[in-house]
Structure formats: structure tokens, C-alpha cells
Amino acid sequence: MTPADTARSTDAATAPRLTGEGAAAALMLGDDALILSHRLAEWTGHAPALEEDVALANISLDLLGQARTLFSFVGDEDELAYLREERAFRNIQLVEQPNGDFAQTIARQLCFSLAQELRWTAILDSADCPTPIRELAAKAVKETAYHRDHATEWTLRLGDGTEESHARMRRGMAVMWRHTGELFAPVPGLPLDDAALREQWLTALRAVLAEATLDLPEGPDADAWAAGGGREGVHTEPFGFLLAEMQHLHRSHPGATW
Amino acid sequence: MTTHWPLWEVFVRSRRGLSHTHAGSLHAPDAEMALRNARDLYTRRGEGVSLWVVPAAAVTASSPDEKDPFFEPAGDKAYRHPTFYAIPDGVKHL
């Protein structure tokens, strides 16, 4: 057993446990963080510049840390990440969407991190949310503020940049917009004012896009059949490929460590 | 790298009361992004409490060709070092 394993088993043994709706909430937020973390990690070695490679990997690792903490409230981290089937994942469909080009990734980051920051803040302020999740929120809200800042700065530069970057940013937003309808679907166990959060999110998103000389995309923010889908375990086609890659090693070599 | 971003020099203050120290350099499109990249590259293990980024083009450096006239005259003037004074017993941090 390596020191890291020891540290983790101790953590797992002492981690607070959630059941019922609290566990469902931890799983939903944890799956959002894990899947987006995996998508961002796909940029490693491929980002437009070395500096950006490191920035995306940092954000990915922040999200992985959030996912691990949330999973530790529910059960075994490895089992939850590597041994669940597609239908058992409760992440929203937005986070599983492919990276596309850099602008599309930034569009997904902007939509998600704006929403995640609002939710962590609301959780922190709500005494009715489970205590372990509120304790994580205190740390996560600072990480997420940085993620939002990173996405905002890039949206401004791409939107208000060259003709090419503007066109790509607009296309990226249009691709991701169709999957934002789920962002504020109520999460059981987190009694928040989701409708109000959504209004705040829209206002903030609209402000960033306006400064970036972009408009809020037109059209519905959800496919008719997909509304609420991810939270019920219904995912889009790219998710299967993501899971195959993410779970392949653990399933081929159960319990492998290095 | 296909981009031609300018080079920035990064200075990190590790604690309050210490001066900013040169940590390295990076490429970024502008100062705001340079600051963010510096945060990710040079402070992710808790190295700092404050960051400066300076355009590398704004740094005027001494030339290696001038090394001798610049620095060698200081090499043999041991009397410039404060080693010839007896330090009073009560002084601990000089």
C-alpha cells in the first residue's frame, strides 16, 4: 500500500456519510465535477499554448478534488467513478459535451462555472443543505470563482477578438446553449431557489456575452426530449465514448494502482 | 506553438515582508492573462501571496560581453565586505 492509499483509506473511513436525498445530491454534483474534469483533462498536451494547457489541467484537478470529496460522502470513490454504468451517472448533459475547439470548451466552461459558483454560494448560505456539502462549498466556491474568471477572460478575448475567434465563440455558445436547460433543474436534498439562481445566471451570462460583443443564443435551451435527462441517467451519445475511455483501465485491471 | 504571444517575466512574493523574487517567464496575449497564467504556473503549490508580471521587452539587461568591466572589479575588493568589524554580543540579526 502506498502512502497515498493509506491517506485515502483514512480519509474515506472518517469521511461523513450521507444517505437518501443528501447522497443523491452529492452524487449529482460529484458526477458534474468528475465528467467535466475528465473532458478538461482531454486537453492535456493539446491546448493552444503550454500556459493554457496548465490552466485547463489545474481547473480539471480542482473539479476532480470536488468530485472525490462528494463521492466520499456516498461510498467508494473508485467504484463510483469506474464501475457504474452509463445510466447510473447523474451529471447534466452539458458537462459531457465534447470539447470541440478551444472556443467551444470555453463556452461550456462559462455556462457551467457561472452556474456552479452561484450554486456553491447558495449552498453555503443555506442552513437546510447537508453540512458536509456546505463544508465543501466553502472551499469550492473560491476554486469556482477562478474557473469563472478564466472562462470570462477568454470569452471576452475570443468574442471581441478577430473575425475568426468571434465566429468560433458564437458557434461554441450555440452548441452549448442547447444543453443549459438542465443547469438549474432542482437537485433533491438541496432546497435552493433554483428559479432565482437561473435568473441570476442568465443576467451574469448576458453581461459577459454583451461585453464580448456576443448575444445570448436564440432557440430553446434544451432538446425537447432531453430536458432533465442527465439527472435521470439519460445521456447523449458522446458520453458512452467518454465513459469507455475513463473506465477502461480500471475495468481491464481491477484494483490496479501505481 | 502557433501563436506569437509576447514573453512576460514573473515575480512572486512568497510572504508578506519579503520582496518579489523572479520566478520565471511565460507567454501570454496580454497582462491580465499573463497574471492568470503566472498564478497557474508559479503559485499552485502555495508559493506566493502576490504576483507581478512585467513585459520581458521592458527589461534592460546587462550584456554578457560587459561581464568583466561590470562585475570583475568587485571580485578582489574584500574590504568592501563587512568582515573586519567586531560584532557586539547583543546583536543577533545583522
CSV table of C-alpha atoms in Angstrom, one decimal:
chain,number,residue,atom,x,y,z
A,1,MET,CA,0.0,0.0,0.0
A,2,THR,CA,1.5,3.4,-0.9
A,3,PRO,CA,1.3,6.3,1.4
A,4,ALA,CA,-1.4,7.9,-0.9
A,5,ASP,CA,-3.6,4.8,-0.5
A,6,THR,CA,-3.2,4.9,3.3
A,7,ALA,CA,-4.1,8.6,3.3
A,8,ARG,CA,-7.2,7.9,1.3
A,9,SER,CA,-8.4,5.0,3.3
A,10,THR,CA,-8.1,7.0,6.4
A,11,ASP,CA,-10.0,9.9,4.8
A,12,ALA,CA,-12.7,7.5,3.5
A,13,ALA,CA,-13.0,5.9,6.9
A,14,THR,CA,-13.5,9.2,8.6
A,15,ALA,CA,-15.5,11.0,5.8
A,16,PRO,CA,-19.0,12.0,6.8
A,17,ARG,CA,-21.6,9.8,5.2
A,18,LEU,CA,-24.8,11.0,3.5
A,19,THR,CA,-27.9,8.9,2.8
A,20,GLY,CA,-31.2,9.4,1.0
A,21,GLU,CA,-31.6,12.8,-0.7
A,22,GLY,CA,-28.3,14.0,0.7
A,23,ALA,CA,-26.4,11.2,-1.0
A,24,ALA,CA,-28.4,11.8,-4.3
A,25,ALA,CA,-27.3,15.4,-4.2
A,26,ALA,CA,-23.7,14.6,-3.6
A,27,LEU,CA,-23.8,12.1,-6.5
A,28,MET,CA,-25.3,14.7,-8.9
A,29,LEU,CA,-22.8,17.4,-8.0
A,30,GLY,CA,-20.0,14.9,-7.9
A,31,ASP,CA,-20.8,13.5,-11.3
A,32,ASP,CA,-21.0,17.0,-12.8
A,33,ALA,CA,-17.5,17.7,-11.4
A,34,LEU,CA,-16.0,14.3,-12.4
A,35,ILE,CA,-17.2,14.3,-16.0
A,36,LEU,CA,-16.2,17.9,-16.7
A,37,SER,CA,-12.9,17.2,-15.1
A,38,HIS,CA,-12.4,14.4,-17.5
A,39,ARG,CA,-13.3,16.5,-20.5
A,40,LEU,CA,-10.9,19.2,-19.5
A,41,ALA,CA,-8.1,16.6,-18.9
A,42,GLU,CA,-8.5,15.6,-22.6
A,43,TRP,CA,-6.9,19.0,-23.4
A,44,THR,CA,-3.7,18.0,-21.7
A,45,GLY,CA,-0.9,18.1,-24.3
A,46,HIS,CA,-3.3,19.6,-26.9
A,47,ALA,CA,-4.1,23.1,-25.7
A,48,PRO,CA,-3.3,26.1,-27.9
A,49,ALA,CA,-0.4,27.1,-25.7
A,50,LEU,CA,1.6,25.4,-22.9
A,51,GLU,CA,0.3,28.0,-20.4
A,52,GLU,CA,-3.3,27.2,-21.3
A,53,ASP,CA,-2.6,23.5,-21.1
A,54,VAL,CA,-1.6,24.0,-17.5
A,55,ALA,CA,-4.5,26.3,-16.8
A,56,LEU,CA,-7.1,23.8,-18.0
A,57,ALA,CA,-5.3,20.9,-16.2
A,58,ASN,CA,-5.5,23.0,-13.0
A,59,ILE,CA,-9.2,23.5,-13.4
A,60,SER,CA,-9.6,19.9,-14.2
A,61,LEU,CA,-7.8,18.9,-11.0
A,62,ASP,CA,-9.9,21.3,-8.9
A,63,LEU,CA,-13.0,19.6,-10.2
A,64,LEU,CA,-11.6,16.2,-9.6
A,65,GLY,CA,-10.9,17.1,-6.0
A,66,GLN,CA,-14.5,18.3,-5.6
A,67,ALA,CA,-15.8,15.1,-7.1
A,68,ARG,CA,-13.7,12.9,-4.8
A,69,THR,CA,-14.9,14.7,-1.7
A,70,LEU,CA,-18.5,14.4,-2.8
A,71,PHE,CA,-18.1,10.7,-3.7
A,72,SER,CA,-16.5,10.0,-0.3
A,73,PHE,CA,-19.8,11.1,1.3
A,74,VAL,CA,-21.6,8.4,-0.7
A,75,GLY,CA,-19.4,5.3,-0.9
A,76,ASP,CA,-16.2,4.0,-2.5
A,77,GLU,CA,-14.7,6.6,-4.9
A,78,ASP,CA,-13.3,4.1,-7.3
A,79,GLU,CA,-16.4,2.1,-7.5
A,80,LEU,CA,-18.5,5.2,-8.1
A,81,ALA,CA,-16.2,6.6,-10.8
A,82,TYR,CA,-15.1,3.4,-12.6
A,83,LEU,CA,-17.8,0.7,-12.1
A,84,ARG,CA,-21.1,2.5,-12.7
A,85,GLU,CA,-22.9,2.0,-16.0
A,86,GLU,CA,-23.9,5.0,-18.1
A,87,ARG,CA,-27.5,5.1,-16.8
A,88,ALA,CA,-26.3,5.4,-13.2
A,89,PHE,CA,-24.4,8.6,-13.8
A,90,ARG,CA,-26.4,11.7,-12.8
A,91,ASN,CA,-24.4,14.5,-14.4
A,92,ILE,CA,-26.1,17.1,-16.5
A,93,GLN,CA,-25.6,16.6,-20.3
A,94,LEU,CA,-23.8,19.9,-20.6
A,95,VAL,CA,-20.6,18.6,-19.0
A,96,GLU,CA,-20.4,15.5,-21.1
A,97,GLN,CA,-20.4,17.5,-24.4
A,98,PRO,CA,-17.2,17.1,-26.5
A,99,ASN,CA,-14.5,19.8,-26.2
A,100,GLY,CA,-14.8,20.8,-29.9
A,101,ASP,CA,-12.4,23.7,-30.5
A,102,PHE,CA,-11.0,25.9,-27.7
A,103,ALA,CA,-13.9,28.4,-28.0
A,104,GLN,CA,-16.4,25.6,-27.6
A,105,THR,CA,-14.6,24.4,-24.5
A,106,ILE,CA,-14.6,28.0,-23.1
A,107,ALA,CA,-18.3,28.3,-23.9
A,108,ARG,CA,-19.0,25.2,-21.8
A,109,GLN,CA,-16.7,26.5,-19.0
A,110,LEU,CA,-18.5,29.8,-19.0
A,111,CYS,CA,-22.0,28.3,-18.8
A,112,PHE,CA,-21.0,25.7,-16.1
A,113,SER,CA,-18.7,27.7,-13.9
A,114,LEU,CA,-21.1,30.7,-13.7
A,115,ALA,CA,-23.8,28.3,-12.6
A,116,GLN,CA,-21.6,26.3,-10.2
A,117,GLU,CA,-20.4,29.4,-8.5
A,118,LEU,CA,-23.9,30.6,-7.9
A,119,ARG,CA,-24.9,27.2,-6.6
A,120,TRP,CA,-21.9,26.8,-4.2
A,121,THR,CA,-22.6,30.2,-2.9
A,122,ALA,CA,-26.3,29.4,-2.3
A,123,ILE,CA,-25.4,26.1,-0.7
A,124,LEU,CA,-23.0,27.9,1.6
A,125,ASP,CA,-25.8,30.4,2.6
A,126,SER,CA,-28.5,27.7,3.1
A,127,ALA,CA,-28.6,26.0,6.5
A,128,ASP,CA,-31.0,23.5,5.1
A,129,CYS,CA,-28.3,21.9,2.8
A,130,PRO,CA,-26.4,18.9,4.2
A,131,THR,CA,-23.5,20.0,6.4
A,132,PRO,CA,-20.7,18.0,4.6
A,133,ILE,CA,-21.7,19.6,1.3
A,134,ARG,CA,-21.8,23.1,2.8
A,135,GLU,CA,-18.3,22.5,4.2
A,136,LEU,CA,-17.0,21.5,0.7
A,137,ALA,CA,-18.8,24.6,-0.7
A,138,ALA,CA,-16.7,26.9,1.5
A,139,LYS,CA,-13.6,25.7,-0.3
A,140,ALA,CA,-15.1,25.0,-3.7
A,141,VAL,CA,-16.6,28.5,-4.1
A,142,LYS,CA,-13.1,30.0,-4.3
A,143,GLU,CA,-11.9,27.5,-6.8
A,144,THR,CA,-15.0,28.0,-8.9
A,145,ALA,CA,-14.7,31.8,-8.8
A,146,TYR,CA,-11.3,31.3,-10.5
A,147,HIS,CA,-12.8,29.0,-13.1
A,148,ARG,CA,-15.5,31.6,-13.9
A,149,ASP,CA,-12.8,34.3,-14.2
A,150,HIS,CA,-10.8,32.2,-16.5
A,151,ALA,CA,-13.7,31.4,-18.8
A,152,THR,CA,-14.9,35.1,-18.7
A,153,GLU,CA,-11.5,36.5,-19.7
A,154,TRP,CA,-11.3,34.1,-22.6
A,155,THR,CA,-14.8,34.7,-23.7
A,156,LEU,CA,-14.1,38.5,-23.9
A,157,ARG,CA,-10.9,37.9,-25.8
A,158,LEU,CA,-12.4,35.5,-28.3
A,159,GLY,CA,-15.7,37.2,-28.7
A,160,ASP,CA,-14.1,40.7,-29.1
A,161,GLY,CA,-11.1,39.4,-30.9
A,162,THR,CA,-10.7,38.6,-34.6
A,163,GLU,CA,-13.5,37.8,-37.0
A,164,GLU,CA,-12.4,34.1,-36.8
A,165,SER,CA,-12.4,34.0,-33.0
A,166,HIS,CA,-15.7,35.8,-32.8
A,167,ALA,CA,-17.3,33.3,-35.2
A,168,ARG,CA,-15.9,30.4,-33.2
A,169,MET,CA,-17.0,31.7,-29.8
A,170,ARG,CA,-20.5,32.4,-31.2
A,171,ARG,CA,-20.7,28.8,-32.6
A,172,GLY,CA,-19.3,27.4,-29.3
A,173,MET,CA,-22.0,29.2,-27.3
A,174,ALA,CA,-24.7,28.0,-29.8
A,175,VAL,CA,-23.6,24.4,-29.4
A,176,MET,CA,-23.6,24.5,-25.6
A,177,TRP,CA,-26.7,26.6,-25.2
A,178,ARG,CA,-28.9,23.6,-26.2
A,179,HIS,CA,-27.7,21.8,-23.0
A,180,THR,CA,-28.0,24.6,-20.4
A,181,GLY,CA,-31.7,24.0,-19.6
A,182,GLU,CA,-30.7,21.4,-17.1
A,183,LEU,CA,-28.3,23.6,-15.1
A,184,PHE,CA,-30.9,24.6,-12.6
A,185,ALA,CA,-33.1,21.6,-12.5
A,186,PRO,CA,-33.9,21.1,-8.8
A,187,VAL,CA,-31.5,18.8,-7.0
A,188,PRO,CA,-33.1,16.7,-4.3
A,189,GLY,CA,-31.6,17.4,-0.9
A,190,LEU,CA,-30.6,20.9,-1.9
A,191,PRO,CA,-33.6,23.1,-1.1
A,192,LEU,CA,-32.5,26.2,-3.1
A,193,ASP,CA,-34.4,28.8,-5.1
A,194,ASP,CA,-33.4,27.3,-8.4
A,195,ALA,CA,-35.6,29.7,-10.4
A,196,ALA,CA,-33.9,32.7,-8.8
A,197,LEU,CA,-30.5,31.2,-9.4
A,198,ARG,CA,-31.3,30.7,-13.0
A,199,GLU,CA,-32.3,34.4,-13.4
A,200,GLN,CA,-29.0,35.4,-11.8
A,201,TRP,CA,-27.2,33.1,-14.1
A,202,LEU,CA,-28.9,34.5,-17.2
A,203,THR,CA,-28.2,38.1,-16.1
A,204,ALA,CA,-24.5,37.3,-15.5
A,205,LEU,CA,-24.1,35.3,-18.7
A,206,ARG,CA,-25.8,38.0,-20.7
A,207,ALA,CA,-23.5,40.6,-19.3
A,208,VAL,CA,-20.3,38.7,-20.2
A,209,LEU,CA,-21.6,38.0,-23.7
A,210,ALA,CA,-22.6,41.6,-24.2
A,211,GLU,CA,-19.1,42.8,-23.2
A,212,ALA,CA,-17.7,40.1,-25.6
A,213,THR,CA,-19.9,41.6,-28.4
A,214,LEU,CA,-21.9,38.4,-28.5
A,215,ASP,CA,-25.7,37.7,-28.0
A,216,LEU,CA,-27.4,35.1,-25.9
A,217,PRO,CA,-28.0,32.3,-28.4
A,218,GLU,CA,-31.5,32.0,-29.8
A,219,GLY,CA,-33.6,28.9,-29.7
A,220,PRO,CA,-34.5,26.5,-26.9
A,221,ASP,CA,-32.0,25.8,-24.1
A,222,ALA,CA,-32.9,22.1,-24.2
A,223,ASP,CA,-33.8,19.4,-26.7
A,224,ALA,CA,-37.4,18.6,-26.2
A,225,TRP,CA,-36.6,15.0,-25.3
A,226,ALA,CA,-33.6,15.8,-23.1
A,227,ALA,CA,-34.9,18.2,-20.5
A,228,GLY,CA,-34.0,16.8,-17.1
A,229,GLY,CA,-32.3,13.9,-18.9
A,230,GLY,CA,-28.8,13.8,-17.4
A,231,ARG,CA,-30.2,13.9,-13.8
A,232,GLU,CA,-32.3,10.9,-14.6
A,233,GLY,CA,-29.4,9.0,-16.1
A,234,VAL,CA,-30.3,9.7,-19.8
A,235,HIS,CA,-27.2,10.9,-21.6
A,236,THR,CA,-26.1,12.0,-25.1
A,237,GLU,CA,-24.2,9.8,-27.5
A,238,PRO,CA,-20.7,11.2,-26.8
A,239,PHE,CA,-21.0,10.2,-23.1
A,240,GLY,CA,-20.6,6.4,-23.9
A,241,PHE,CA,-17.3,7.1,-25.5
A,242,LEU,CA,-16.1,9.2,-22.6
A,243,LEU,CA,-17.0,6.5,-20.1
A,244,ALA,CA,-15.3,3.8,-22.1
A,245,GLU,CA,-12.1,5.8,-22.1
A,246,MET,CA,-12.4,6.8,-18.5
A,247,GLN,CA,-13.3,3.3,-17.1
A,248,HIS,CA,-11.2,1.1,-19.5
A,249,LEU,CA,-8.1,0.8,-17.3
A,250,HIS,CA,-9.9,0.1,-14.1
A,251,ARG,CA,-12.2,-2.4,-15.7
A,252,SER,CA,-9.3,-4.2,-17.5
A,253,HIS,CA,-7.1,-4.3,-14.4
A,254,PRO,CA,-9.4,-4.2,-11.4
A,255,GLY,CA,-7.8,-2.6,-8.4
A,256,ALA,CA,-4.7,-1.5,-10.4
A,257,THR,CA,-2.5,1.0,-8.6
A,258,TRP,CA,0.7,2.7,-9.4
B,1,MET,CA,3.3,26.8,-30.7
B,2,THR,CA,1.4,28.6,-33.5
B,3,THR,CA,0.7,31.8,-31.5
B,4,HIS,CA,3.1,34.6,-31.1
B,5,TRP,CA,2.3,35.9,-27.7
B,6,PRO,CA,4.8,38.2,-26.0
B,7,LEU,CA,7.0,37.0,-23.2
B,8,TRP,CA,6.4,38.1,-19.6
B,9,GLU,CA,8.7,37.9,-16.6
B,10,VAL,CA,7.1,36.7,-13.4
B,11,PHE,CA,7.9,37.9,-9.9
B,12,VAL,CA,6.4,36.2,-6.8
B,13,ARG,CA,6.3,37.5,-3.3
B,14,SER,CA,6.4,34.4,-1.1
B,15,ARG,CA,5.4,36.1,2.2
B,16,ARG,CA,4.4,39.5,3.5
B,17,GLY,CA,7.5,41.5,4.2
B,18,LEU,CA,9.7,39.8,1.6
B,19,SER,CA,10.4,41.3,-1.8
B,20,HIS,CA,9.1,39.9,-5.1
B,21,THR,CA,11.6,37.4,-6.5
B,22,HIS,CA,11.9,36.5,-10.1
B,23,ALA,CA,10.3,33.1,-10.6
B,24,GLY,CA,10.4,32.5,-14.4
B,25,SER,CA,8.8,33.6,-17.6
B,26,LEU,CA,5.8,32.7,-19.7
B,27,HIS,CA,3.9,33.6,-22.9
B,28,ALA,CA,0.5,35.4,-22.7
B,29,PRO,CA,-1.5,37.6,-25.0
B,30,ASP,CA,-1.8,40.5,-22.5
B,31,ALA,CA,-1.0,41.4,-18.9
B,32,GLU,CA,-4.3,40.2,-17.4
B,33,MET,CA,-3.9,36.7,-19.0
B,34,ALA,CA,-0.2,36.7,-18.0
B,35,LEU,CA,-1.2,37.3,-14.4
B,36,ARG,CA,-3.6,34.3,-14.6
B,37,ASN,CA,-1.1,32.1,-16.3
B,38,ALA,CA,1.5,33.1,-13.7
B,39,ARG,CA,-0.9,32.1,-10.9
B,40,ASP,CA,-1.3,28.6,-12.5
B,41,LEU,CA,2.4,28.1,-13.3
B,42,TYR,CA,4.2,29.5,-10.3
B,43,THR,CA,1.8,29.6,-7.3
B,44,ARG,CA,-0.2,26.4,-7.4
B,45,ARG,CA,1.7,24.9,-4.5
B,46,GLY,CA,1.2,27.8,-2.2
B,47,GLU,CA,4.4,29.6,-3.2
B,48,GLY,CA,3.1,33.2,-3.1
B,49,VAL,CA,0.8,35.9,-1.8
B,50,SER,CA,1.4,38.5,-4.6
B,51,LEU,CA,2.4,38.4,-8.2
B,52,TRP,CA,3.9,40.8,-10.7
B,53,VAL,CA,4.2,40.3,-14.4
B,54,VAL,CA,6.4,42.5,-16.5
B,55,PRO,CA,6.8,42.5,-20.3
B,56,ALA,CA,10.2,40.9,-20.9
B,57,ALA,CA,10.8,43.5,-23.6
B,58,ALA,CA,10.7,46.2,-20.8
B,59,VAL,CA,13.7,44.6,-19.0
B,60,THR,CA,17.1,46.1,-19.8
B,61,ALA,CA,19.7,43.5,-19.1
B,62,SER,CA,23.5,43.7,-18.7
B,63,SER,CA,25.3,42.1,-21.6
B,64,PRO,CA,27.5,39.0,-21.2
B,65,ASP,CA,30.1,40.9,-23.2
B,66,GLU,CA,30.3,43.5,-20.4
B,67,LYS,CA,30.7,40.9,-17.7
B,68,ASP,CA,34.3,41.7,-16.9
B,69,PRO,CA,34.1,45.5,-16.7
B,70,PHE,CA,30.8,45.3,-14.9
B,71,PHE,CA,31.5,42.7,-12.3
B,72,GLU,CA,35.1,41.7,-12.1
B,73,PRO,CA,36.4,44.8,-10.3
B,74,ALA,CA,34.2,43.9,-7.3
B,75,GLY,CA,35.9,40.5,-7.1
B,76,ASP,CA,39.2,41.4,-5.3
B,77,LYS,CA,38.0,44.1,-3.0
B,78,ALA,CA,37.4,42.1,0.1
B,79,TYR,CA,37.5,45.2,2.2
B,80,ARG,CA,34.0,46.0,0.9
B,81,HIS,CA,32.6,43.1,2.8
B,82,PRO,CA,31.7,43.9,6.4
B,83,THR,CA,34.0,41.2,7.8
B,84,PHE,CA,36.5,43.4,9.5
B,85,TYR,CA,34.3,44.6,12.3
B,86,ALA,CA,33.8,43.0,15.6
B,87,ILE,CA,30.0,42.4,16.1
B,88,PRO,CA,28.7,43.4,19.5
B,89,ASP,CA,27.5,40.4,21.5
B,90,GLY,CA,23.9,41.7,21.8
B,91,VAL,CA,23.4,41.9,18.0
B,92,LYS,CA,21.7,38.8,16.8
B,93,HIS,CA,20.5,39.7,13.3
B,94,LEU,CA,22.9,41.7,11.3
